[in-house]
Amino acid sequence: MNKTVEGILKQDDYTRDDLITLMKIDNQEDLNRLFKKAYEIKAKYVGRKVYYRGLIEISNKCIKNCKYCGIRRDNTHVERFDMTRDEVLEAAKWIYEHNYGSLALQSGERQDEEFVSYIEDLLREIKRLSNGKLGITLSLGEQSYETYKRWFDAGGHRYLLRIETTNEKLFKKLHPQDNHHTYEVRKRCLEDLRDIGYQVGTGVMIGLPGQSEEDLVDDIIFYKNMKIDMIGMGPYILHHETPLGQEWKEKVISEEKRVELGLKMIAITRLYLKNVNIAATTALQGLDPKGREKGLLAGANILMPTATAQQHKNKYLLYDNKPGIEDSVEQCQQSMDEKVLSIGDKIMYGEWGDSPFFKSKKSK
Ligand code: SAH
Ligand code: SF4
């Protein structure tokens, strides 16, 4: 006999089939049950607490050509920028002075020595200006083991690298087949990061044409098998100047459906992994003005307000209609504070907010 959603939600552990049943929920009543349970698990394992990571998008120059991304190398319509050292440090200082526990540096991918040592220097400076108090997450793409190690030694201690999808056939469709975009390398990078001692984050894009509910469940099982500490995932959004943005215009499921799937992914990941950090991402808000609050209510506990220099914000566009590019950092913070408080979560200013899962592994 098929299990009911209600029955599955009473369990403590779940089979792959259970997770698929949850991912295929198609009525509001069960959906509410799922989100309610996920929020309870969040409250129990990580608390009704939200941590901020100030996000600094330091450059849109990229050597990669991912077929979904607006700043891919071959998009010649992008005005390329680098935030200067002073601009990055000023943003870092703002984040520190406003008592966010951590910041995240993100950019297009570059592997040249000039870039690697620039990041190394920034990490040391950020550590210095915050008296070692700011947590630092990096999201700078695929690098060699040596580069990851240099950045770790300079002060980076968390790294976000999305696997994008664990359906390898779909992964191939998302990327050019030129030996520079392989699933094996991306997975190996996650293993290298773990090996070096980083808290490792990954995630996927949700609602891609050709991506099934089973695929999404397998993504969540991948997080568990890879002992991932932090999850950052969000709906796929078209970018009009990309190959897939054009090819998929008619094929992609509705924005509402992508938001719903995105929230299901957060909730089911929370149920299955329990004590990891999960972000409610900008992309979720890009498709739904209430996306972030909904994400927190479905089990997320991390928000990443942008602190990119104002004059560059409108050039770091991975997808169309990115929200918040006109807002100042102050406006971003205020609107975010209001959102968090409105649902009854507490904002944990001044704390790193490491995932309890990472801490539990360390103490073993
Ligand atoms: N270059 C680095 C970090 C910046 S891109 C990297 O690729 O890891 C960060 C993330 O943005 C990617 O992992 C991808 O999941 C997401 N992204 C890119 N284009 C997107 C789109 N069109 N819709 C939704 N997410 C997108
Ligand atoms: Fe570059 Fe990252 Fe965009 Fe790929 S997803 S093109 S690596 S910025």
mmCIF file of C-alpha atoms in Angstrom, residues 28-302:
data_model
loop_
_atom_site.group_PDB
_atom_site.id
_atom_site.type_symbol
_atom_site.label_atom_id
_atom_site.label_comp_id
_atom_site.label_asym_id
_atom_site.label_seq_id
_atom_site.Cartn_x
_atom_site.Cartn_y
_atom_site.Cartn_z
ATOM 1 C CA GLN A 28 -1.746 22.576 -0.682
ATOM 2 C CA GLU A 29 -2.747 20.646 2.422
ATOM 3 C CA ASP A 30 0.163 18.213 2.201
ATOM 4 C CA LEU A 31 2.497 21.003 1.153
ATOM 5 C CA ASN A 32 1.620 22.915 4.324
ATOM 6 C CA ARG A 33 2.201 19.743 6.349
ATOM 7 C CA LEU A 34 5.634 19.336 4.749
ATOM 8 C CA PHE A 35 6.699 22.928 5.438
ATOM 9 C CA LYS A 36 5.395 22.799 8.989
ATOM 10 C CA LYS A 37 7.355 19.639 9.736
ATOM 11 C CA ALA A 38 10.514 21.036 8.124
ATOM 12 C CA TYR A 39 10.231 24.196 10.229
ATOM 13 C CA GLU A 40 9.879 22.045 13.365
ATOM 14 C CA ILE A 41 13.019 20.121 12.446
ATOM 15 C CA LYS A 42 14.837 23.400 11.825
ATOM 16 C CA ALA A 43 13.720 24.709 15.253
ATOM 17 C CA LYS A 44 14.867 21.491 16.897
ATOM 18 C CA TYR A 45 18.253 21.063 15.213
ATOM 19 C CA VAL A 46 19.490 24.570 14.355
ATOM 20 C CA GLY A 47 17.053 26.795 16.253
ATOM 21 C CA ARG A 48 14.690 29.500 15.024
ATOM 22 C CA LYS A 49 17.765 31.523 14.184
ATOM 23 C CA VAL A 50 18.919 33.222 11.022
ATOM 24 C CA TYR A 51 22.518 34.053 10.184
ATOM 25 C CA TYR A 52 23.541 36.679 7.660
ATOM 26 C CA ARG A 53 26.401 36.339 5.198
ATOM 27 C CA GLY A 54 27.169 39.640 3.503
ATOM 28 C CA LEU A 55 27.674 38.762 -0.166
ATOM 29 C CA ILE A 56 30.341 40.651 -2.109
ATOM 30 C CA GLU A 57 30.307 39.937 -5.841
ATOM 31 C CA ILE A 58 33.857 40.958 -6.579
ATOM 32 C CA SER A 59 34.097 40.407 -10.336
ATOM 33 C CA ASN A 60 32.043 39.242 -13.302
ATOM 34 C CA LYS A 61 35.030 38.145 -15.372
ATOM 35 C CA CYS A 62 34.787 34.430 -16.071
ATOM 36 C CA ILE A 63 36.787 31.853 -18.023
ATOM 37 C CA LYS A 64 33.844 29.443 -18.050
ATOM 38 C CA ASN A 65 30.955 29.232 -20.430
ATOM 39 C CA CYS A 66 28.102 27.619 -18.516
ATOM 40 C CA LYS A 67 25.161 27.698 -20.912
ATOM 41 C CA TYR A 68 22.668 29.058 -18.365
ATOM 42 C CA CYS A 69 24.696 31.911 -16.876
ATOM 43 C CA GLY A 70 24.482 35.583 -17.856
ATOM 44 C CA ILE A 71 28.167 36.343 -17.213
ATOM 45 C CA ARG A 72 29.508 33.378 -19.190
ATOM 46 C CA ARG A 73 32.672 34.105 -21.121
ATOM 47 C CA ASP A 74 31.054 34.355 -24.538
ATOM 48 C CA ASN A 75 28.408 36.886 -23.542
ATOM 49 C CA THR A 76 29.929 39.947 -25.177
ATOM 50 C CA HIS A 77 27.149 42.245 -23.986
ATOM 51 C CA VAL A 78 28.398 42.222 -20.412
ATOM 52 C CA GLU A 79 30.419 45.161 -19.176
ATOM 53 C CA ARG A 80 33.133 43.407 -17.210
ATOM 54 C CA PHE A 81 34.266 44.769 -13.853
ATOM 55 C CA ASP A 82 36.564 43.994 -10.949
ATOM 56 C CA MET A 83 35.917 45.543 -7.568
ATOM 57 C CA THR A 84 39.161 47.165 -6.494
ATOM 58 C CA ARG A 85 40.962 46.033 -3.364
ATOM 59 C CA ASP A 86 39.762 49.160 -1.581
ATOM 60 C CA GLU A 87 36.159 48.623 -2.656
ATOM 61 C CA VAL A 88 36.189 45.032 -1.408
ATOM 62 C CA LEU A 89 37.762 46.003 1.893
ATOM 63 C CA GLU A 90 35.308 48.834 2.341
ATOM 64 C CA ALA A 91 32.407 46.432 1.804
ATOM 65 C CA ALA A 92 34.004 43.960 4.227
ATOM 66 C CA LYS A 93 34.370 46.705 6.791
ATOM 67 C CA TRP A 94 30.725 47.679 6.376
ATOM 68 C CA ILE A 95 29.700 44.060 6.943
ATOM 69 C CA TYR A 96 31.919 43.817 10.014
ATOM 70 C CA GLU A 97 30.732 47.096 11.476
ATOM 71 C CA HIS A 98 27.117 46.111 10.954
ATOM 72 C CA ASN A 99 27.848 43.024 12.949
ATOM 73 C CA TYR A 100 27.104 40.345 10.348
ATOM 74 C CA GLY A 101 28.916 37.238 11.518
ATOM 75 C CA SER A 102 30.306 36.361 8.100
ATOM 76 C CA LEU A 103 30.828 37.466 4.552
ATOM 77 C CA ALA A 104 31.012 35.618 1.252
ATOM 78 C CA LEU A 105 33.224 36.503 -1.692
ATOM 79 C CA GLN A 106 31.805 35.401 -5.019
ATOM 80 C CA SER A 107 32.870 35.943 -8.623
ATOM 81 C CA GLY A 108 33.194 34.488 -12.063
ATOM 82 C CA GLU A 109 35.937 31.907 -12.291
ATOM 83 C CA ARG A 110 39.587 32.763 -12.854
ATOM 84 C CA GLN A 111 42.545 30.529 -12.150
ATOM 85 C CA ASP A 112 45.511 32.775 -13.049
ATOM 86 C CA GLU A 113 48.166 33.560 -10.471
ATOM 87 C CA GLU A 114 47.272 37.258 -10.376
ATOM 88 C CA PHE A 115 43.729 36.388 -9.287
ATOM 89 C CA VAL A 116 44.789 33.665 -6.855
ATOM 90 C CA SER A 117 47.204 35.948 -5.043
ATOM 91 C CA TYR A 118 44.717 38.858 -5.121
ATOM 92 C CA ILE A 119 42.231 36.676 -3.226
ATOM 93 C CA GLU A 120 44.937 35.490 -0.866
ATOM 94 C CA ASP A 121 45.806 39.090 -0.029
ATOM 95 C CA LEU A 122 42.137 40.046 0.407
ATOM 96 C CA LEU A 123 41.599 37.160 2.814
ATOM 97 C CA ARG A 124 44.527 38.236 4.997
ATOM 98 C CA GLU A 125 43.341 41.853 4.980
ATOM 99 C CA ILE A 126 39.751 40.933 5.850
ATOM 100 C CA LYS A 127 40.993 38.791 8.734
ATOM 101 C CA ARG A 128 43.124 41.709 9.909
ATOM 102 C CA LEU A 129 40.465 44.415 9.676
ATOM 103 C CA SER A 130 37.962 42.270 11.568
ATOM 104 C CA ASN A 131 40.431 41.072 14.209
ATOM 105 C CA GLY A 132 39.846 37.541 12.980
ATOM 106 C CA LYS A 133 36.169 37.807 13.857
ATOM 107 C CA LEU A 134 34.465 37.705 10.434
ATOM 108 C CA GLY A 135 33.723 34.265 9.055
ATOM 109 C CA ILE A 136 34.717 34.030 5.381
ATOM 110 C CA THR A 137 32.997 31.949 2.710
ATOM 111 C CA LEU A 138 34.444 31.703 -0.778
ATOM 112 C CA SER A 139 32.492 30.968 -3.938
ATOM 113 C CA LEU A 140 35.091 31.305 -6.665
ATOM 114 C CA GLY A 141 34.562 28.194 -8.739
ATOM 115 C CA GLU A 142 36.808 25.269 -9.590
ATOM 116 C CA GLN A 143 40.440 25.572 -8.530
ATOM 117 C CA SER A 144 43.435 23.323 -8.005
ATOM 118 C CA TYR A 145 44.045 21.655 -4.644
ATOM 119 C CA GLU A 146 46.993 24.010 -4.123
ATOM 120 C CA THR A 147 44.884 27.113 -4.704
ATOM 121 C CA TYR A 148 42.172 25.932 -2.320
ATOM 122 C CA LYS A 149 44.883 25.235 0.254
ATOM 123 C CA ARG A 150 46.471 28.671 -0.160
ATOM 124 C CA TRP A 151 43.118 30.370 0.347
ATOM 125 C CA PHE A 152 42.349 28.178 3.353
ATOM 126 C CA ASP A 153 45.697 29.040 4.914
ATOM 127 C CA ALA A 154 44.997 32.745 4.279
ATOM 128 C CA GLY A 155 41.701 32.613 6.198
ATOM 129 C CA GLY A 156 38.891 31.227 4.014
ATOM 130 C CA HIS A 157 37.134 28.464 5.910
ATOM 131 C CA ARG A 158 33.927 27.832 4.025
ATOM 132 C CA TYR A 159 33.510 27.186 0.302
ATOM 133 C CA LEU A 160 30.415 27.082 -1.855
ATOM 134 C CA LEU A 161 30.547 25.169 -5.112
ATOM 135 C CA ARG A 162 27.286 23.986 -6.527
ATOM 136 C CA ILE A 163 27.217 20.654 -8.301
ATOM 137 C CA GLU A 164 24.315 22.249 -10.301
ATOM 138 C CA THR A 165 22.643 18.857 -10.890
ATOM 139 C CA THR A 166 23.679 15.290 -10.112
ATOM 140 C CA ASN A 167 21.961 14.029 -13.257
ATOM 141 C CA GLU A 168 25.110 13.717 -15.339
ATOM 142 C CA LYS A 169 23.253 13.739 -18.630
ATOM 143 C CA LEU A 170 21.606 17.029 -17.673
ATOM 144 C CA PHE A 171 24.948 18.360 -16.399
ATOM 145 C CA LYS A 172 26.320 17.769 -19.904
ATOM 146 C CA LYS A 173 23.424 19.674 -21.407
ATOM 147 C CA LEU A 174 24.117 22.629 -19.066
ATOM 148 C CA HIS A 175 27.758 22.948 -20.020
ATOM 149 C CA PRO A 176 29.843 23.023 -23.189
ATOM 150 C CA GLN A 177 31.579 19.720 -23.907
ATOM 151 C CA ASP A 178 35.085 21.146 -24.080
ATOM 152 C CA ASN A 179 36.832 19.337 -21.196
ATOM 153 C CA HIS A 180 36.647 22.475 -19.063
ATOM 154 C CA HIS A 181 33.219 21.751 -17.630
ATOM 155 C CA THR A 182 33.119 18.188 -16.311
ATOM 156 C CA TYR A 183 31.077 16.616 -13.566
ATOM 157 C CA GLU A 184 34.087 14.609 -12.382
ATOM 158 C CA VAL A 185 36.214 17.713 -11.790
ATOM 159 C CA ARG A 186 33.411 19.544 -10.007
ATOM 160 C CA LYS A 187 32.865 16.581 -7.706
ATOM 161 C CA ARG A 188 36.591 16.199 -7.117
ATOM 162 C CA CYS A 189 36.783 19.874 -6.130
ATOM 163 C CA LEU A 190 34.185 19.213 -3.411
ATOM 164 C CA GLU A 191 36.296 16.311 -2.166
ATOM 165 C CA ASP A 192 39.471 18.422 -2.186
ATOM 166 C CA LEU A 193 37.735 21.170 -0.210
ATOM 167 C CA ARG A 194 36.578 18.650 2.386
ATOM 168 C CA ASP A 195 40.057 17.168 2.573
ATOM 169 C CA ILE A 196 41.657 20.546 3.216
ATOM 170 C CA GLY A 197 39.293 21.273 6.085
ATOM 171 C CA TYR A 198 36.769 23.711 4.655
ATOM 172 C CA GLN A 199 33.121 23.634 5.613
ATOM 173 C CA VAL A 200 31.779 22.601 2.251
ATOM 174 C CA GLY A 201 28.654 23.933 0.614
ATOM 175 C CA THR A 202 26.985 22.769 -2.548
ATOM 176 C CA GLY A 203 23.613 22.973 -4.218
ATOM 177 C CA VAL A 204 21.705 22.701 -7.461
ATOM 178 C CA MET A 205 19.516 24.700 -9.769
ATOM 179 C CA ILE A 206 15.867 23.725 -9.488
ATOM 180 C CA GLY A 207 13.222 23.476 -12.177
ATOM 181 C CA LEU A 208 15.506 22.861 -15.139
ATOM 182 C CA PRO A 209 13.827 21.442 -18.232
ATOM 183 C CA GLY A 210 14.501 17.698 -18.206
ATOM 184 C CA GLN A 211 15.012 17.569 -14.437
ATOM 185 C CA SER A 212 12.663 15.111 -12.723
ATOM 186 C CA GLU A 213 11.503 14.882 -9.119
ATOM 187 C CA GLU A 214 13.647 11.752 -8.864
ATOM 188 C CA ASP A 215 16.678 13.786 -9.960
ATOM 189 C CA LEU A 216 16.041 16.345 -7.224
ATOM 190 C CA VAL A 217 15.734 13.615 -4.608
ATOM 191 C CA ASP A 218 19.030 12.167 -5.828
ATOM 192 C CA ASP A 219 20.587 15.625 -5.417
ATOM 193 C CA ILE A 220 19.542 15.587 -1.749
ATOM 194 C CA ILE A 221 20.909 12.066 -1.295
ATOM 195 C CA PHE A 222 24.169 13.301 -2.875
ATOM 196 C CA TYR A 223 24.383 16.069 -0.228
ATOM 197 C CA LYS A 224 24.104 13.421 2.448
ATOM 198 C CA ASN A 225 26.586 10.998 0.888
ATOM 199 C CA MET A 226 29.115 13.797 0.378
ATOM 200 C CA LYS A 227 28.701 14.915 4.006
ATOM 201 C CA ILE A 228 27.901 18.435 2.896
ATOM 202 C CA ASP A 229 27.737 21.118 5.636
ATOM 203 C CA MET A 230 25.921 23.927 3.844
ATOM 204 C CA ILE A 231 23.358 24.031 1.064
ATOM 205 C CA GLY A 232 22.714 26.933 -1.299
ATOM 206 C CA MET A 233 20.212 26.177 -4.025
ATOM 207 C CA GLY A 234 17.572 28.056 -5.899
ATOM 208 C CA PRO A 235 15.286 28.025 -8.902
ATOM 209 C CA TYR A 236 16.740 28.248 -12.375
ATOM 210 C CA ILE A 237 15.938 31.606 -13.991
ATOM 211 C CA LEU A 238 16.330 32.352 -17.692
ATOM 212 C CA HIS A 239 18.948 34.827 -18.857
ATOM 213 C CA HIS A 240 17.978 36.108 -22.288
ATOM 214 C CA GLU A 241 21.543 36.305 -23.628
ATOM 215 C CA THR A 242 22.479 32.694 -22.927
ATOM 216 C CA PRO A 243 22.074 29.597 -25.118
ATOM 217 C CA LEU A 244 19.722 27.896 -22.649
ATOM 218 C CA GLY A 245 17.897 31.118 -21.834
ATOM 219 C CA GLN A 246 16.827 31.131 -25.469
ATOM 220 C CA GLU A 247 16.361 27.429 -26.057
ATOM 221 C CA TRP A 248 14.362 26.939 -22.875
ATOM 222 C CA LYS A 249 12.124 30.006 -23.063
ATOM 223 C CA GLU A 250 9.071 27.911 -23.946
ATOM 224 C CA LYS A 251 10.153 24.772 -22.133
ATOM 225 C CA VAL A 252 10.724 25.888 -18.580
ATOM 226 C CA ILE A 253 7.968 25.266 -16.001
ATOM 227 C CA SER A 254 6.100 28.293 -14.611
ATOM 228 C CA GLU A 255 7.715 30.617 -12.082
ATOM 229 C CA GLU A 256 5.189 29.537 -9.435
ATOM 230 C CA LYS A 257 6.058 25.889 -9.985
ATOM 231 C CA ARG A 258 9.794 26.616 -9.768
ATOM 232 C CA VAL A 259 9.290 28.502 -6.501
ATOM 233 C CA GLU A 260 7.209 25.648 -5.139
ATOM 234 C CA LEU A 261 9.849 23.095 -6.119
ATOM 235 C CA GLY A 262 12.543 25.325 -4.616
ATOM 236 C CA LEU A 263 10.672 25.404 -1.311
ATOM 237 C CA LYS A 264 10.107 21.646 -1.417
ATOM 238 C CA MET A 265 13.836 21.153 -1.944
ATOM 239 C CA ILE A 266 14.613 23.279 1.129
ATOM 240 C CA ALA A 267 12.037 21.450 3.236
ATOM 241 C CA ILE A 268 13.009 17.934 2.182
ATOM 242 C CA THR A 269 16.718 18.705 2.549
ATOM 243 C CA ARG A 270 16.004 19.953 6.078
ATOM 244 C CA LEU A 271 14.063 16.778 6.914
ATOM 245 C CA TYR A 272 16.720 14.481 5.538
ATOM 246 C CA LEU A 273 19.931 16.259 6.627
ATOM 247 C CA LYS A 274 18.550 17.963 9.746
ATOM 248 C CA ASN A 275 21.452 19.968 11.205
ATOM 249 C CA VAL A 276 23.088 21.580 8.148
ATOM 250 C CA ASN A 277 22.938 25.231 7.118
ATOM 251 C CA ILE A 278 20.515 25.949 4.282
ATOM 252 C CA ALA A 279 20.277 29.309 2.499
ATOM 253 C CA ALA A 280 17.135 30.961 1.196
ATOM 254 C CA THR A 281 18.740 32.368 -1.947
ATOM 255 C CA THR A 282 18.321 35.532 -3.984
ATOM 256 C CA ALA A 283 17.027 33.515 -6.951
ATOM 257 C CA LEU A 284 14.069 32.376 -4.858
ATOM 258 C CA GLN A 285 13.229 35.980 -4.188
ATOM 259 C CA GLY A 286 13.837 36.751 -7.849
ATOM 260 C CA LEU A 287 10.746 34.715 -8.726
ATOM 261 C CA ASP A 288 8.641 35.560 -5.678
ATOM 262 C CA PRO A 289 8.799 38.776 -3.641
ATOM 263 C CA LYS A 290 8.135 36.707 -0.531
ATOM 264 C CA GLY A 291 10.598 33.990 -1.562
ATOM 265 C CA ARG A 292 13.020 34.566 1.285
ATOM 266 C CA GLU A 293 10.436 34.448 4.080
ATOM 267 C CA LYS A 294 8.869 31.406 2.497
ATOM 268 C CA GLY A 295 12.322 29.816 2.370
ATOM 269 C CA LEU A 296 12.875 30.427 6.080
ATOM 270 C CA LEU A 297 9.460 28.971 6.847
ATOM 271 C CA ALA A 298 10.310 25.884 4.789
ATOM 272 C CA GLY A 299 13.448 25.248 6.834
ATOM 273 C CA ALA A 300 16.219 27.592 5.624
ATOM 274 C CA ASN A 301 18.366 29.396 8.226
ATOM 275 C CA ILE A 302 20.835 31.477 6.206
#
